Short mmCIF file of C-alpha atoms in Angstrom, two decimals:
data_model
loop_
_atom_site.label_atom_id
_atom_site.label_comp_id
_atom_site.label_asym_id
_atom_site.label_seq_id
_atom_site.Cartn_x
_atom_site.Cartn_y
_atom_site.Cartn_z
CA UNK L 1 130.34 110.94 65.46
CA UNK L 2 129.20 114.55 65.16
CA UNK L 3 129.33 117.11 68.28
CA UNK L 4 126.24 116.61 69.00
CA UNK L 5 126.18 112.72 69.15
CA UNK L 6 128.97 113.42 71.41
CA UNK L 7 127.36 115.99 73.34
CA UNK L 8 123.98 114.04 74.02
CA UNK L 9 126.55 110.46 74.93
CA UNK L 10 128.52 112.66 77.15
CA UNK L 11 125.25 114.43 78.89
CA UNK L 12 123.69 111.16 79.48
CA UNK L 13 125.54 107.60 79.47
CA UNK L 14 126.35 107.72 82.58
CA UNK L 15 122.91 107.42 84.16
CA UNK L 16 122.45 104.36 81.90
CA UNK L 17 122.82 101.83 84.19
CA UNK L 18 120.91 103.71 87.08
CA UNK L 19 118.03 104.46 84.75
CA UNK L 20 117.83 100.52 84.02
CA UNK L 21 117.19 99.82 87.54
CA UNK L 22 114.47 102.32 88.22
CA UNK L 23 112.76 100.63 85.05
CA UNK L 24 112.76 97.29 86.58
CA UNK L 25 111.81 98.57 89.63
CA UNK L 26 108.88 99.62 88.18
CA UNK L 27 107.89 97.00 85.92
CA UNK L 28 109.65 94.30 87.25
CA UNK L 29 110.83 92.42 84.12
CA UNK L 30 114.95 92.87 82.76
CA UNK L 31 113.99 92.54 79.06
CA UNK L 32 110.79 94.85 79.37
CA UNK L 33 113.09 97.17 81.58
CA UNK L 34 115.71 97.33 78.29
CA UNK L 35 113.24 97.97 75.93
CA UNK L 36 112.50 101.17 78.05
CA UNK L 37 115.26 102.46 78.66
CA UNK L 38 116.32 102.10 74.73
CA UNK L 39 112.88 103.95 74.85
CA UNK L 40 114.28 106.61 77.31
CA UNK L 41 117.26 107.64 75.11
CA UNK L 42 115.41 107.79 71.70
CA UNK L 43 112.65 110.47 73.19
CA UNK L 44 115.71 111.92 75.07
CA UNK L 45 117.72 112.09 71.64
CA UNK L 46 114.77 113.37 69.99
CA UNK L 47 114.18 116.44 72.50
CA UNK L 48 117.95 116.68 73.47
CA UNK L 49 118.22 120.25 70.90
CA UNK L 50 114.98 121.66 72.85
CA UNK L 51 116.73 120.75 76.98
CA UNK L 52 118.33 124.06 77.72
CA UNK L 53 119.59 122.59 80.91
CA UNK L 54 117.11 124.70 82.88
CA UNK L 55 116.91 121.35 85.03
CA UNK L 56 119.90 118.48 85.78
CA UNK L 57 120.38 115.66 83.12
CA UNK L 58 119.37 113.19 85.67
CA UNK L 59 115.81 114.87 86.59
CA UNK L 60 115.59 115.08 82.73
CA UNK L 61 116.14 111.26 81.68
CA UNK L 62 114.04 110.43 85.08
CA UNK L 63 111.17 112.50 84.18
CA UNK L 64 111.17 110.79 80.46
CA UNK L 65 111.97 107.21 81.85
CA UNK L 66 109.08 107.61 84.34
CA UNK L 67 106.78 108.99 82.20
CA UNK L 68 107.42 105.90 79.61
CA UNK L 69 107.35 102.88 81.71
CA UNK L 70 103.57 104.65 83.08
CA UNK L 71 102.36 104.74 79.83
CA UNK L 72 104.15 101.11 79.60
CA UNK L 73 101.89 100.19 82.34
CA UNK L 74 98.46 100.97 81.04
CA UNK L 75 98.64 97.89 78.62
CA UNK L 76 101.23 95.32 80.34
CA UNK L 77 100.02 93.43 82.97
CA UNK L 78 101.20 93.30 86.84
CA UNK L 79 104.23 90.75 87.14
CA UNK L 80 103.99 88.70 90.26
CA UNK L 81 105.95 85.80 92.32
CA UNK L 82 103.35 82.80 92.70
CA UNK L 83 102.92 83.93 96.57
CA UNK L 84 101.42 87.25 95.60
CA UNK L 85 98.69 85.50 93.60
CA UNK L 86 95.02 86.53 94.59
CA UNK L 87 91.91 84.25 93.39
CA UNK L 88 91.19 87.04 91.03
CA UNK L 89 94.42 86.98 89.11
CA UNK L 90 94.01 86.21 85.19
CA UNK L 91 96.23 86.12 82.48
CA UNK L 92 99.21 86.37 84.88
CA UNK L 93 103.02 87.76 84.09
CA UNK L 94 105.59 86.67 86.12
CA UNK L 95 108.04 88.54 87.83
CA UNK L 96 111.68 87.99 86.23
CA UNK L 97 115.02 88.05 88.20
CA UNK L 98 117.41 90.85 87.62
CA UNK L 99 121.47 89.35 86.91
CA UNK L 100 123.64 91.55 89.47
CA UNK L 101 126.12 92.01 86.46
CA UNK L 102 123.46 94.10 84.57
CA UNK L 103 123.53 96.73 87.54
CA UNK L 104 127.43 96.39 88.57
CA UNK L 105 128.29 98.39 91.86
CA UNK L 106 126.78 101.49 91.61
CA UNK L 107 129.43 103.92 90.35
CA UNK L 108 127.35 106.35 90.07
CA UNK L 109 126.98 106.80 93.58
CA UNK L 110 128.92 108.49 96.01
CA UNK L 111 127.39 108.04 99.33
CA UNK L 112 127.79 104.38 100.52
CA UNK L 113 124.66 104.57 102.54
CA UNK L 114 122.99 105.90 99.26
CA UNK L 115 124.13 102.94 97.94
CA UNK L 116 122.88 100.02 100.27
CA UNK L 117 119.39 101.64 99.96
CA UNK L 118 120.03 101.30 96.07
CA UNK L 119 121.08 97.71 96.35
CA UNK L 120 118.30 96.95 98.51
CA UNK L 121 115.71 98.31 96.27
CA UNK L 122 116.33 95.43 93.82
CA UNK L 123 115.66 92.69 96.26
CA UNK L 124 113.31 90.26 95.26
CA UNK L 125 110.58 91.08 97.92
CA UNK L 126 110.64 94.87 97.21
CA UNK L 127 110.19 94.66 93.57
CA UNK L 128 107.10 92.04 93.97
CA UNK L 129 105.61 94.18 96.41
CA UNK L 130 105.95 97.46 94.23
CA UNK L 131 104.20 95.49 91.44
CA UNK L 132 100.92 95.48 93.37
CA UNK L 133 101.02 99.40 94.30
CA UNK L 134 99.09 101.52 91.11
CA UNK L 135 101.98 102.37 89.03
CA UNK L 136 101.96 105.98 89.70
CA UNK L 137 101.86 105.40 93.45
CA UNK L 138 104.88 102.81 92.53
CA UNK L 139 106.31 105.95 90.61
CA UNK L 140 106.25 108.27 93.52
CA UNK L 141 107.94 106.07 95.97
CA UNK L 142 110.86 105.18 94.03
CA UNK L 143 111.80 108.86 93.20
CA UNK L 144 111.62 110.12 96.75
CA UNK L 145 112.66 106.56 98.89
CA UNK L 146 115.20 105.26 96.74
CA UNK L 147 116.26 107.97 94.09
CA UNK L 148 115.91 110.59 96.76
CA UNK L 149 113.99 113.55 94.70
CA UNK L 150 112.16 116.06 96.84
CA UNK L 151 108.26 116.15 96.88
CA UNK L 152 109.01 119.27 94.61
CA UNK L 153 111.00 117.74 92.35
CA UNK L 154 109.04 114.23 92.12
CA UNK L 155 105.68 117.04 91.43
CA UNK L 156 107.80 118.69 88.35
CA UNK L 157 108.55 115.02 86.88
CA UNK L 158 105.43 113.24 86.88
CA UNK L 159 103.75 116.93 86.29
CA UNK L 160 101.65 117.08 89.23
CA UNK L 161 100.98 118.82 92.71
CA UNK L 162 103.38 118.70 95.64
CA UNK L 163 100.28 117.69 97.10
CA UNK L 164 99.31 114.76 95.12
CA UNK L 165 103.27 113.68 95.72
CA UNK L 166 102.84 113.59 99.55
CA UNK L 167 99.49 111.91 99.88
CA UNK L 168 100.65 109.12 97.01
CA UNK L 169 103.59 108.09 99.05
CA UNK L 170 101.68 107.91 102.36
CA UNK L 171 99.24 105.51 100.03
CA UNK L 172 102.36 103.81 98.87
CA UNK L 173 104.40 103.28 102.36
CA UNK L 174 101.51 102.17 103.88
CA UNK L 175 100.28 99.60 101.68
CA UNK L 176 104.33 98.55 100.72
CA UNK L 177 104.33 98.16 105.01
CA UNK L 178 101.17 95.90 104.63
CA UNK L 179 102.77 93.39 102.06
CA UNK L 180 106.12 93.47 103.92
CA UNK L 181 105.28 93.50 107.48
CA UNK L 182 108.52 92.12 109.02
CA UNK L 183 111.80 92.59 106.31
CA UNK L 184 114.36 90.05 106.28
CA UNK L 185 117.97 90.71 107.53
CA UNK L 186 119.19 89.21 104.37
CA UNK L 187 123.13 88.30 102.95
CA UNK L 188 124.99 89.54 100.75
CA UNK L 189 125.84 87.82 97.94
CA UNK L 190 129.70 87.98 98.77
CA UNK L 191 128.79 87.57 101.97
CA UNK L 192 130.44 84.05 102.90
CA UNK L 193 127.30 82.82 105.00
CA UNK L 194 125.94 83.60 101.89
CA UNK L 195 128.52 81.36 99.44
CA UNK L 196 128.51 78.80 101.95
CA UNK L 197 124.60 78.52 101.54
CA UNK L 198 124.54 78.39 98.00
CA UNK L 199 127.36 76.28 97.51
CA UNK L 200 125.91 73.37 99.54
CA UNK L 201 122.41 73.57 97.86
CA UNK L 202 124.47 73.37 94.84
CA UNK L 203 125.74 69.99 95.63
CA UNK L 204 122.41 69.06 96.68
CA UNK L 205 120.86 69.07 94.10
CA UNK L 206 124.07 67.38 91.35
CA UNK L 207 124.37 65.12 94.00
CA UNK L 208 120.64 64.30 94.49
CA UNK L 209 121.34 64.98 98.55
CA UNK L 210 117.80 66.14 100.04
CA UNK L 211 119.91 66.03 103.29
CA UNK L 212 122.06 68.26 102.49
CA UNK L 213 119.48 70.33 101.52
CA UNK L 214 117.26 70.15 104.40
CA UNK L 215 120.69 71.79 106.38
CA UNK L 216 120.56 74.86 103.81
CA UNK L 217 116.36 75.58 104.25
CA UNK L 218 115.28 77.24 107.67
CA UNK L 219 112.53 75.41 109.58
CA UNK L 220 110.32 77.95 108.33
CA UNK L 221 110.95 78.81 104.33
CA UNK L 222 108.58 78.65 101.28
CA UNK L 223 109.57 77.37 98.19
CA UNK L 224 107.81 79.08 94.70
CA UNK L 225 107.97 78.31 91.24
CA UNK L 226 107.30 79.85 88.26
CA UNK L 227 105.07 79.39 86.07
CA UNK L 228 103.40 77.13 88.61
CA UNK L 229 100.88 78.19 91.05
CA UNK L 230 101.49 75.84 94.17
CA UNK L 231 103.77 77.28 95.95
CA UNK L 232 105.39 75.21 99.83
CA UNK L 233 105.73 76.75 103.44
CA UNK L 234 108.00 74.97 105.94
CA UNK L 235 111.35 72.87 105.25
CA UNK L 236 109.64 69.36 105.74
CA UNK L 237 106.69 70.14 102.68
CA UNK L 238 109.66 71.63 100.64
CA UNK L 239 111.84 68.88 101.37
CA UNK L 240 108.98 66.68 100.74
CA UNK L 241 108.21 68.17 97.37
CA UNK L 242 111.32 68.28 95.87
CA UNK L 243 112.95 64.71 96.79
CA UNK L 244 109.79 63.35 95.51
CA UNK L 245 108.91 65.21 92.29
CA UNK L 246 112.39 67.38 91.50
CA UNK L 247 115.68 65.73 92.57
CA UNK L 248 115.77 63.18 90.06
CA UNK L 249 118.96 61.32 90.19
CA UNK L 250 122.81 62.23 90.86
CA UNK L 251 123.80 64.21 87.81
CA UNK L 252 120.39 65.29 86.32
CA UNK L 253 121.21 68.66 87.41
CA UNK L 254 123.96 71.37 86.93
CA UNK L 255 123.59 74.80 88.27
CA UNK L 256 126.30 77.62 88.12
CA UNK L 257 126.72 80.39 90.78
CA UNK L 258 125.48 83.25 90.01
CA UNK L 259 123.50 86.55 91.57
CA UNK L 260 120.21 88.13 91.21
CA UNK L 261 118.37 91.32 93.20
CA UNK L 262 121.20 91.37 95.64
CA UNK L 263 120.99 87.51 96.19
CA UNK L 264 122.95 84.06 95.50
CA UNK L 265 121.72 82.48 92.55
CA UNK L 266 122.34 79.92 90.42
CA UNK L 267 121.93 79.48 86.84
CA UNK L 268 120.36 76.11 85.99
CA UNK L 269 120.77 73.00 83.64
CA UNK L 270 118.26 69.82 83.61
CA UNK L 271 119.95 67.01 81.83
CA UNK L 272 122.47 69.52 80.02
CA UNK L 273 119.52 71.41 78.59
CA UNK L 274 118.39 75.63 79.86
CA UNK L 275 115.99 75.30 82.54
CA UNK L 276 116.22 78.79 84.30
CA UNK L 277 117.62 80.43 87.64
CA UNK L 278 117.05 79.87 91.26
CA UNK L 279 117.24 82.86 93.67
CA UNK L 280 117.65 81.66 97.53
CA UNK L 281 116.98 84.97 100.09
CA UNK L 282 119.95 84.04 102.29
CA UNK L 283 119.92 84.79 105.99
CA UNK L 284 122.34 84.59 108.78
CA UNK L 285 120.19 81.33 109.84
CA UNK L 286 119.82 79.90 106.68
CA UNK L 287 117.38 79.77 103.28
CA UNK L 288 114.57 81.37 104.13
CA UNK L 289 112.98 81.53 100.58
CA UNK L 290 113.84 80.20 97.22
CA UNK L 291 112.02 81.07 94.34
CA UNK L 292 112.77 78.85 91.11
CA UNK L 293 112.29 80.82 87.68
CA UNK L 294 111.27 77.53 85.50
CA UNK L 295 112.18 80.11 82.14
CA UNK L 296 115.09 78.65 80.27
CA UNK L 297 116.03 81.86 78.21
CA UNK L 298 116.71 83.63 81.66
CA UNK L 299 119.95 81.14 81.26
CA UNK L 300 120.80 83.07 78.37
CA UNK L 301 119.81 86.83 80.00
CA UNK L 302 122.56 85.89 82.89
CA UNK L 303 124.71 84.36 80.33
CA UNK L 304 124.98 87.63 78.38
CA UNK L 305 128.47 90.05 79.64
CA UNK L 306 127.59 93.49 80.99
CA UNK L 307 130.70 94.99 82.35
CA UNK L 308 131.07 98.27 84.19
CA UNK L 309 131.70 100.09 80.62
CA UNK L 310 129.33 98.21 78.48
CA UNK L 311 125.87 99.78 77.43
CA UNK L 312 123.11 97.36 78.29
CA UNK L 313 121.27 98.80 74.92
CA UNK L 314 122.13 100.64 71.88
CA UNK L 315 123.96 103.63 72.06
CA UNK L 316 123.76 107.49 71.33
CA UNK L 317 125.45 106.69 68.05
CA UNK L 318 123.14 104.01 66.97
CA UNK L 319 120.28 106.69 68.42
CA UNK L 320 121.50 109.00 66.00
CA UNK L 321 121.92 106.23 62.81
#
């Protein structure tokens, strides 16, 4: 590896892992999110002899990262949940969950608050309701709510006006308030409310128990599905639904535990064949949502190892090559 493949890995690696997050945030779709951030580093790579470190690394790879998933934007179309369908919506995308292993704890981070807010920018409700903000409005949010840039420094990376900066994220808080009027207090994952929940609609559904299950939903949660556009409100119609149309019999299903956007998940097997991943939003009074992603490669996006010192793409090495 030459100095300067060593140079440009040990500049900017680090922020890998962060930079993959603010990708999905903004276009709300792991394998899109990859194929950015691989993206990302190649531009970076290419301009890395030219960056005189007249600004940080970070602002650097954010302004470039930014900057590419808004030209992204222009030609991929919004991903939604089935609940944030309008009657207008055509040739829809769906939202895809994020696996928790991808992000890891954020190491990168040394201020635990600074890290619930970055956890809790990847649940499930967030990122659907930043898909339906204009992507440069969705832009300005995340660098000053969750990444914590100053109007100043926000300006200098999407090359505008402190100006513009202020009056997009009033735009952006206010309609983000509109779509998510009253937040959840939602689990942790490791939270053992949290296990307990999942584990027992687990053996609901291997064991075919819509009992059981009715224990695990609140009186008052919605069931989605993609790529369907029906989606339930209230335990009884959800109960109803899936004892009569999804349960099957004992055995038809087998889902492992796993998580997703800072929720319990499972991973999800119809008659020993990929079916997808269920995400449940876990509260301290039960399910209140579960959204079913009917996409049976997802089983093999959760399946795949990221560990705290893997890459989730390429490398500055194969950047170079």
């Amino acid at each position: 590896m030459s100095d300067s493949v060593a140079d440009f890995a040990a500049d900017t690696e680090r922020f890998r892992r962060e930079l993959l997050a603010h990708c999905y945030r903004m276009v709300g779709s792991p394998h899109d999110a990859e194929d950015l951030v691989q993206e990302t580093y190649l531009r970076a790579w290419r301009s890395y002899d030219r960056f005189e470190h007249r600004a940080s690394v970070r602002s650097w790879l954010y302004r470039i990262a930014t900057n590419v998933c808004l030209t992204a934007s222009r030609t991929r179309p919004v991903r939604v949940l089935p609940s944030g369908l309008t009657g207008t919506d055509d040739g829809v995308s769906w939202l895809e969950p994020l696996p928790d292993a991808w992000i890891g704890d954020p190491a990168w981070i040394d201020d635990p608050a600074t890290t619930v807010v970055t956890r809790e920018s990847l649940r499930l409700a967030l990122i659907a309701g930043l898909q339906h903000l204009p992507a440069r409005q969705r832009a300005i949010l995340l660098l000053r709510d969750v990444l914590a840039f100053s109007a100043v420094e926000t300006a200098e990376i999407l090359g505008t006006t402190t100006a513009a900066v202020k009056s997009g994220l009033h735009r952006a808080r206010t309609r983000l308030d509109e779509l998510r009027p009253h937040p959840e207090e939602l689990l942790e994952p490791s939270d053992p409310r949290a296990r307990a929940l999942l584990e027992a609609y687990i053996t609901a559904f291997e064991h075919s128990d819509a009992a059981l299950l009715e224990t695990v939903l609140r009186a008052d949660a919605t069931l989605e599905a993609t790529p369907f556009r029906d989606w339930q409100s209230g335990r009884a119609d959800c109960i109803h639904l899936l004892a009569t149309h999804v349960l099957g019999a004992p055995g038809d299903w087998r889902l492992t535990p796993t998580a997703a956007n800072g929720h319990p998940a499972a991973v999800v097997h119809h008659r020993s064949r990929p079916d997808g991943v269920v995400v449940l939003e876990a509260t301290p009074t039960g399910v209140s949502r579960v959204i079913k992603f009917h996409d049976p490669t997802l089983v093999a996006v959760f399946a795949q190892p990221r560990t705290q010192n893997s890459l989730p793409s390429g490398s500055a090495s194969t950047v170079h090559g």
